[in-house]
Tab-separated table of C-alpha atoms in Angstrom:
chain	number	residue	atom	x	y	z
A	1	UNK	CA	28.710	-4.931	3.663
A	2	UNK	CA	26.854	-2.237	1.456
A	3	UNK	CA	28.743	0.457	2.967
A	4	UNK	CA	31.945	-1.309	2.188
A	5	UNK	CA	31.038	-2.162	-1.438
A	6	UNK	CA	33.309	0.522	-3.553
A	7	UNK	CA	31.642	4.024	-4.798
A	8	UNK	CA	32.568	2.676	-8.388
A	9	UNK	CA	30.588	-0.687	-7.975
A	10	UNK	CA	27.394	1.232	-6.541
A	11	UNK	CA	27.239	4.046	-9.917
A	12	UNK	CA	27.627	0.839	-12.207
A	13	UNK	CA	24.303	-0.540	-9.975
A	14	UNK	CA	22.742	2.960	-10.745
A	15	UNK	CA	23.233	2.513	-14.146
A	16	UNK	CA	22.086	-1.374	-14.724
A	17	UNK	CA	18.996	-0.023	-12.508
A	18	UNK	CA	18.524	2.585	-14.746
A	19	UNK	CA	18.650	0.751	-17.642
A	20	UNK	CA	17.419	-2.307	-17.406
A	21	UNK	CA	13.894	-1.262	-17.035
A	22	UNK	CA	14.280	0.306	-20.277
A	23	UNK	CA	15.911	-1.991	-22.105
A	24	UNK	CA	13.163	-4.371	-20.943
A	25	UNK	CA	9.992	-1.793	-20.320
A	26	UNK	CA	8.104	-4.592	-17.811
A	27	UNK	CA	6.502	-3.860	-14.444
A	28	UNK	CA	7.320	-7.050	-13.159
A	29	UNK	CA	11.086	-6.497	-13.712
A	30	UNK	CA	10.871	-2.889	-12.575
A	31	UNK	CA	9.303	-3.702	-9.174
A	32	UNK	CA	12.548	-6.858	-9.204
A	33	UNK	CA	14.855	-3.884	-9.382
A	34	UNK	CA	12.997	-1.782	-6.647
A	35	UNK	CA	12.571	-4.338	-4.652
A	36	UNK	CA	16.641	-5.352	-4.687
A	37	UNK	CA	17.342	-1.668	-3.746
A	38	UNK	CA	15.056	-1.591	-0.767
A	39	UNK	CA	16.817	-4.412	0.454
A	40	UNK	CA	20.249	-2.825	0.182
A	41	UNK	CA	19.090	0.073	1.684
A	42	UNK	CA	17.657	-2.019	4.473
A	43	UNK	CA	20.979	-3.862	5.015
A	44	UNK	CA	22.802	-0.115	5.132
A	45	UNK	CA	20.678	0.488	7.718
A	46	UNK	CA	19.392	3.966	5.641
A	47	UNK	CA	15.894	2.916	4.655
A	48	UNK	CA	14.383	5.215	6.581
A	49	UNK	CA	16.514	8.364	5.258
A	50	UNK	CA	15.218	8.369	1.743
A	51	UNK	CA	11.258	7.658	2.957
A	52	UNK	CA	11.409	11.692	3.307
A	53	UNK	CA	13.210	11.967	-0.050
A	54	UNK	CA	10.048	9.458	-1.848
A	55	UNK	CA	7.519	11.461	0.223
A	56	UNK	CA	9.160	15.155	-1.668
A	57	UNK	CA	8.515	13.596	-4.910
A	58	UNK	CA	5.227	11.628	-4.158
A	59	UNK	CA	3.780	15.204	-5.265
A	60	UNK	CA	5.597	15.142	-9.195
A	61	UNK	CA	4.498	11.506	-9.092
A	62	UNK	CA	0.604	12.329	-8.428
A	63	UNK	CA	0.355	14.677	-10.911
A	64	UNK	CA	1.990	12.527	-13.415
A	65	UNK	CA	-1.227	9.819	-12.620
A	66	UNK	CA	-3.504	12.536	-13.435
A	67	UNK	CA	-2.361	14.380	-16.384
A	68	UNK	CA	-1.773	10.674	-17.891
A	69	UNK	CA	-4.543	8.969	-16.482
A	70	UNK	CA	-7.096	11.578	-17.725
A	71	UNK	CA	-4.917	13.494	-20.451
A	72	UNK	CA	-2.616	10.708	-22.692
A	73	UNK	CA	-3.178	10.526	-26.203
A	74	UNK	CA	-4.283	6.797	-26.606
A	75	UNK	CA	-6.687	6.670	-23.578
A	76	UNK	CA	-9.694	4.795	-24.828
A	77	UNK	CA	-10.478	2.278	-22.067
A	78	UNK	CA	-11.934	3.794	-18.866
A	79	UNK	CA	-11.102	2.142	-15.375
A	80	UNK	CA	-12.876	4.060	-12.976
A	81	UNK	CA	-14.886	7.580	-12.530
A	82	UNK	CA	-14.191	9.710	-9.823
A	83	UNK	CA	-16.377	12.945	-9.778
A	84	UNK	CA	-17.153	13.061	-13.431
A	85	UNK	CA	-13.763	12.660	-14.135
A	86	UNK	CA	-12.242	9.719	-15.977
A	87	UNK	CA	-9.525	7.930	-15.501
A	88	UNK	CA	-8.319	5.922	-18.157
A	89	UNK	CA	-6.889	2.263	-17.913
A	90	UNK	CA	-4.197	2.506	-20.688
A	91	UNK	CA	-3.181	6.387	-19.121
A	92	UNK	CA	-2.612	4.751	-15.729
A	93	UNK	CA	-0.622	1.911	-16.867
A	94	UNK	CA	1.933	4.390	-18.727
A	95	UNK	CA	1.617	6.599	-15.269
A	96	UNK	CA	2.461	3.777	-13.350
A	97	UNK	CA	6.048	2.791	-15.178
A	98	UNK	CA	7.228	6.177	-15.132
A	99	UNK	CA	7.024	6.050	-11.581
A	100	UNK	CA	8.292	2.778	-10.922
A	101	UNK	CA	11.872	4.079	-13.171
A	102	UNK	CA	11.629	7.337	-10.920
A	103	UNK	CA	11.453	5.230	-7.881
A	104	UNK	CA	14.010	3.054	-8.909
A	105	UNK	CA	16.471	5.863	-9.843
A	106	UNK	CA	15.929	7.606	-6.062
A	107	UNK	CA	16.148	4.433	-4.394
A	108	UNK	CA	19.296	3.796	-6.906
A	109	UNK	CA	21.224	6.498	-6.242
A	110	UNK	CA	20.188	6.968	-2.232
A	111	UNK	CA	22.347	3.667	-2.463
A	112	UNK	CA	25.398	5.856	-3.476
A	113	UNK	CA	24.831	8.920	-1.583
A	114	UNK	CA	23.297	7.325	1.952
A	115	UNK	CA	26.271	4.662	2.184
A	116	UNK	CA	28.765	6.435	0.751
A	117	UNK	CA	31.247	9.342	2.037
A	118	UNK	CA	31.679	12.278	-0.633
A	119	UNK	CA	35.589	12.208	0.151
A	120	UNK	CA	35.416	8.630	-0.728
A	121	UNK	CA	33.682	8.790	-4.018
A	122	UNK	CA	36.216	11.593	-5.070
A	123	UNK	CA	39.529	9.269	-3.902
A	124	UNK	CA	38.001	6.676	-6.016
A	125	UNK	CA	37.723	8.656	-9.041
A	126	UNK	CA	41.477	9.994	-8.671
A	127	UNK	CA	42.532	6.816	-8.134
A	128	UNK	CA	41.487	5.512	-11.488
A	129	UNK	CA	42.926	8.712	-13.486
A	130	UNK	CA	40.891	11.821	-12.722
A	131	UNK	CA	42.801	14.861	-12.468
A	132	UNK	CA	43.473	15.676	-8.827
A	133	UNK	CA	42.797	19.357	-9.072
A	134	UNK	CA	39.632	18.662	-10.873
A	135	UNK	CA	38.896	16.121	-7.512
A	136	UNK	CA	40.018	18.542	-5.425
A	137	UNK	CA	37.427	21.524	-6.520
A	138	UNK	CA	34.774	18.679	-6.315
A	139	UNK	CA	35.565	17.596	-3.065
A	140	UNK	CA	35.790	21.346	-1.788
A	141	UNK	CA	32.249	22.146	-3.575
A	142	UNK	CA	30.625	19.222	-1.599
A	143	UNK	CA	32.072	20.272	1.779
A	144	UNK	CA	31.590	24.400	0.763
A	145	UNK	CA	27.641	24.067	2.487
A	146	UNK	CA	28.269	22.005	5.796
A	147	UNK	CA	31.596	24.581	6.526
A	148	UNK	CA	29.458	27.254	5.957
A	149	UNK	CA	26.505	26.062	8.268
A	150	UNK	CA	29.002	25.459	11.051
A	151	UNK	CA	30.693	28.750	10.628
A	152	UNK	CA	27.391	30.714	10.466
A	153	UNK	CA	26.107	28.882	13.865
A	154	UNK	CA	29.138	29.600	15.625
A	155	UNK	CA	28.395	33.329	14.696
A	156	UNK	CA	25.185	33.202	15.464
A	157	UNK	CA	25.933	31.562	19.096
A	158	UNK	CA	29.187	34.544	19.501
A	159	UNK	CA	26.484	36.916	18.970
A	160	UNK	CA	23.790	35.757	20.584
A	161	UNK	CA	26.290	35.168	23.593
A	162	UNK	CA	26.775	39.756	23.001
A	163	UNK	CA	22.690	40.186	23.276
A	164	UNK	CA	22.029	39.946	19.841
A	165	UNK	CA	18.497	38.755	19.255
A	166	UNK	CA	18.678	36.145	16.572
A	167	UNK	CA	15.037	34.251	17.685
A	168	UNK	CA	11.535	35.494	17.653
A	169	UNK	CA	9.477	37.388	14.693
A	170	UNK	CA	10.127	37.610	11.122
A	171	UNK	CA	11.645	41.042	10.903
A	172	UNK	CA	13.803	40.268	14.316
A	173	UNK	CA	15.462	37.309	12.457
A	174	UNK	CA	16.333	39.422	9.114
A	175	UNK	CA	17.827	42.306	11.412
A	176	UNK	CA	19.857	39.660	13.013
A	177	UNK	CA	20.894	37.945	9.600
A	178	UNK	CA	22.025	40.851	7.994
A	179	UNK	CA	24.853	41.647	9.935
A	180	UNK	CA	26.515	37.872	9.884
A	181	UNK	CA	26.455	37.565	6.644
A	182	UNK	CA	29.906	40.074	6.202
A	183	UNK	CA	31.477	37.729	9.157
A	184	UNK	CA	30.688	34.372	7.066
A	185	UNK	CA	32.042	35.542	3.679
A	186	UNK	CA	35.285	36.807	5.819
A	187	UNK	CA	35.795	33.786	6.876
A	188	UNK	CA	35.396	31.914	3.950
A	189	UNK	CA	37.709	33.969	2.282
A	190	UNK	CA	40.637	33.621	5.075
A	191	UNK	CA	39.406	29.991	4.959
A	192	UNK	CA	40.447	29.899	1.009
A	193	UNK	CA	43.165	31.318	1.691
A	194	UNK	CA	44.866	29.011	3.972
A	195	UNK	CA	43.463	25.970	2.337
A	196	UNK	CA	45.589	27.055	-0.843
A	197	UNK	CA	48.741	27.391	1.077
A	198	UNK	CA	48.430	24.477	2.912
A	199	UNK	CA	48.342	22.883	-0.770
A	200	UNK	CA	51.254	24.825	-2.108
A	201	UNK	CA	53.196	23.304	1.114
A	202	UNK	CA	52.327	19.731	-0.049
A	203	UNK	CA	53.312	20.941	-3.420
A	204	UNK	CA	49.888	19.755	-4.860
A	205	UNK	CA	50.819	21.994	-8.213
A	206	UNK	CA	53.848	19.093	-8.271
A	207	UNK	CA	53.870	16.952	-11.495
A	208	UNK	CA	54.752	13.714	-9.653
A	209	UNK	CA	52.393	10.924	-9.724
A	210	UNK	CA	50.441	11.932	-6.315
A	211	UNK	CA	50.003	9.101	-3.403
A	212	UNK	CA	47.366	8.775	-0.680
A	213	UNK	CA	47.232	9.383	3.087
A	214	UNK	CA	45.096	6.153	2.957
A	215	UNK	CA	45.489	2.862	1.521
A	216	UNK	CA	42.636	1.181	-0.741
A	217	UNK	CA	40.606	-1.263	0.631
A	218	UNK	CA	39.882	-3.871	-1.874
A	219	UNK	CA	37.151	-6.897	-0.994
A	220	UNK	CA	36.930	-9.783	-3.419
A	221	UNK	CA	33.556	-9.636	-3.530
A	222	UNK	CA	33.271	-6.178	-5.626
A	223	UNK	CA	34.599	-8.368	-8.656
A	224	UNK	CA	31.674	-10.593	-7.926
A	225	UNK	CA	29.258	-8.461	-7.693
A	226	UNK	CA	30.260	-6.311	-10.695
A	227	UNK	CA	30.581	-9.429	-13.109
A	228	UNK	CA	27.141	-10.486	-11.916
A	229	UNK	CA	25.951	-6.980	-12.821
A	230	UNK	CA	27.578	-6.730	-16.390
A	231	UNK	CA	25.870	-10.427	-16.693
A	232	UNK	CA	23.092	-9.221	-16.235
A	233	UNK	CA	23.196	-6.133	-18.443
A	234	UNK	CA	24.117	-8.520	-21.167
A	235	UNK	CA	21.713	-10.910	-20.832
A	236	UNK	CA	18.636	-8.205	-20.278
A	237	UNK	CA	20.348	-6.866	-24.208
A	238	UNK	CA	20.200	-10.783	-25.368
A	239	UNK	CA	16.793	-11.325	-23.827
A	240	UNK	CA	15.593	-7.667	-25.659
A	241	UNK	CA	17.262	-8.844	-29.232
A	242	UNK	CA	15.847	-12.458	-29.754
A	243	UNK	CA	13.245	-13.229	-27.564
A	244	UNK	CA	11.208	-10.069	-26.284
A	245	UNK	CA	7.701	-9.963	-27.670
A	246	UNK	CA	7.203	-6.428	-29.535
């Protein structure tokens, strides 16, 4: 079900994850929010693709726990020593929301990007009025690094397969990298090339409203679950506005 939910549905859940937890700064909802996305990203079966991406950032996140535990203006109370240095109760608390909202934003947007295909996201966009050319140049820019991985490893394996040594020490491997990168750029070139003919066949330059290979699929429960988000939104705004304690 998550990876059928539409790309357009998932950025409006980035956004009410995003904002939420500012509109209502409280750990208790932050960790809600966190929580929710785990859970999608448990149901898309992709949890354990973005434990690498939380591990890359678990660095940033430490050393925002020090410099605010120890370093914030405001620090008065402390909460524990550790080697003569002090950390400080009111220090740690800030630390601690700024990496529940960066948590929630990874987990967030892993949503989109884990369960979602880049050529997808583009259709959607062109489908509700973004220029085609402009979709096409992002859709080309996404796929630019995977052609250009496969293209260099089929060089590599064509000249490997001539005796080329391409494995081994440091200098061996720059000898052997120099001389495919002229191949690579050749063939992105004569790539380019026939990509743009291929479009000039299809007369994508045509000012004609432009169709799709594929049809839309539309489930009712999109419109559910984006009404219960914009609730939501609305309702963490009322909840800020009347009745949140300042």
């Amino acid at each position: 079900m998550i990876h059928k939910v539409d790309p357009i549905t998932k950025i409006l859940y980035i956004i009410l994850a995003i904002a939420v937890p500012i509109i209502l700064p409280n750990k208790i909802i932050a960790l809600i929010l966190l929580a929710i996305s785990i859970i999608f990203l448990s149901f898309g079966k992709v949890l354990k693709r973005v434990i690498p991406i939380i591990g890359f950032s678990f660095i940033v996140l430490l050393s925002v726990i020090v410099i605010q535990g120890m370093f914030r203006a405001g620090n008065k109370t402390v909460l524990f020593s550790l080697g003569g240095l002090h950390f400080y109760k009111e220090g740690l608390s800030y630390a601690f929301d700024i990496c529940l909202r960066v948590l929630n934003i990874l987990c967030s947007v892993a949503i989109l990007i884990l369960t979602t295909k880049p050529s997808d996201l583009i259709e959607s966009f062109v489908r509700r009025g973004l220029s085609p050319k402009i979709g096409y140049v992002l859709s080309s820019v996404l796929q630019l690094i995977p052609e250009m991985t496969s293209t260099m490893s089929r060089i590599t394996d064509a000249q490997r397969s001539r005796g080329m040594e391409t494995e081994g020490k440091f200098i061996v491997r720059i000898k052997a990298f120099l001389p495919l990168i002229a191949p690579v750029v050749m063939n992105s070139i004569a790539g380019t090339r026939e990509r743009s003919m291929a479009l000039e066949v299809r007369a994508f330059d045509s000012k004609v409203k432009k169709t799709f290979l594929n049809q839309e699929e539309v489930y009712g429960y999109n419109k559910f679950i984006r009404l219960a988000m914009v609730i939501i939104f609305i309702l963490a705004v009322i909840w800020r506005i009347f009745i949140w304690k300042r």
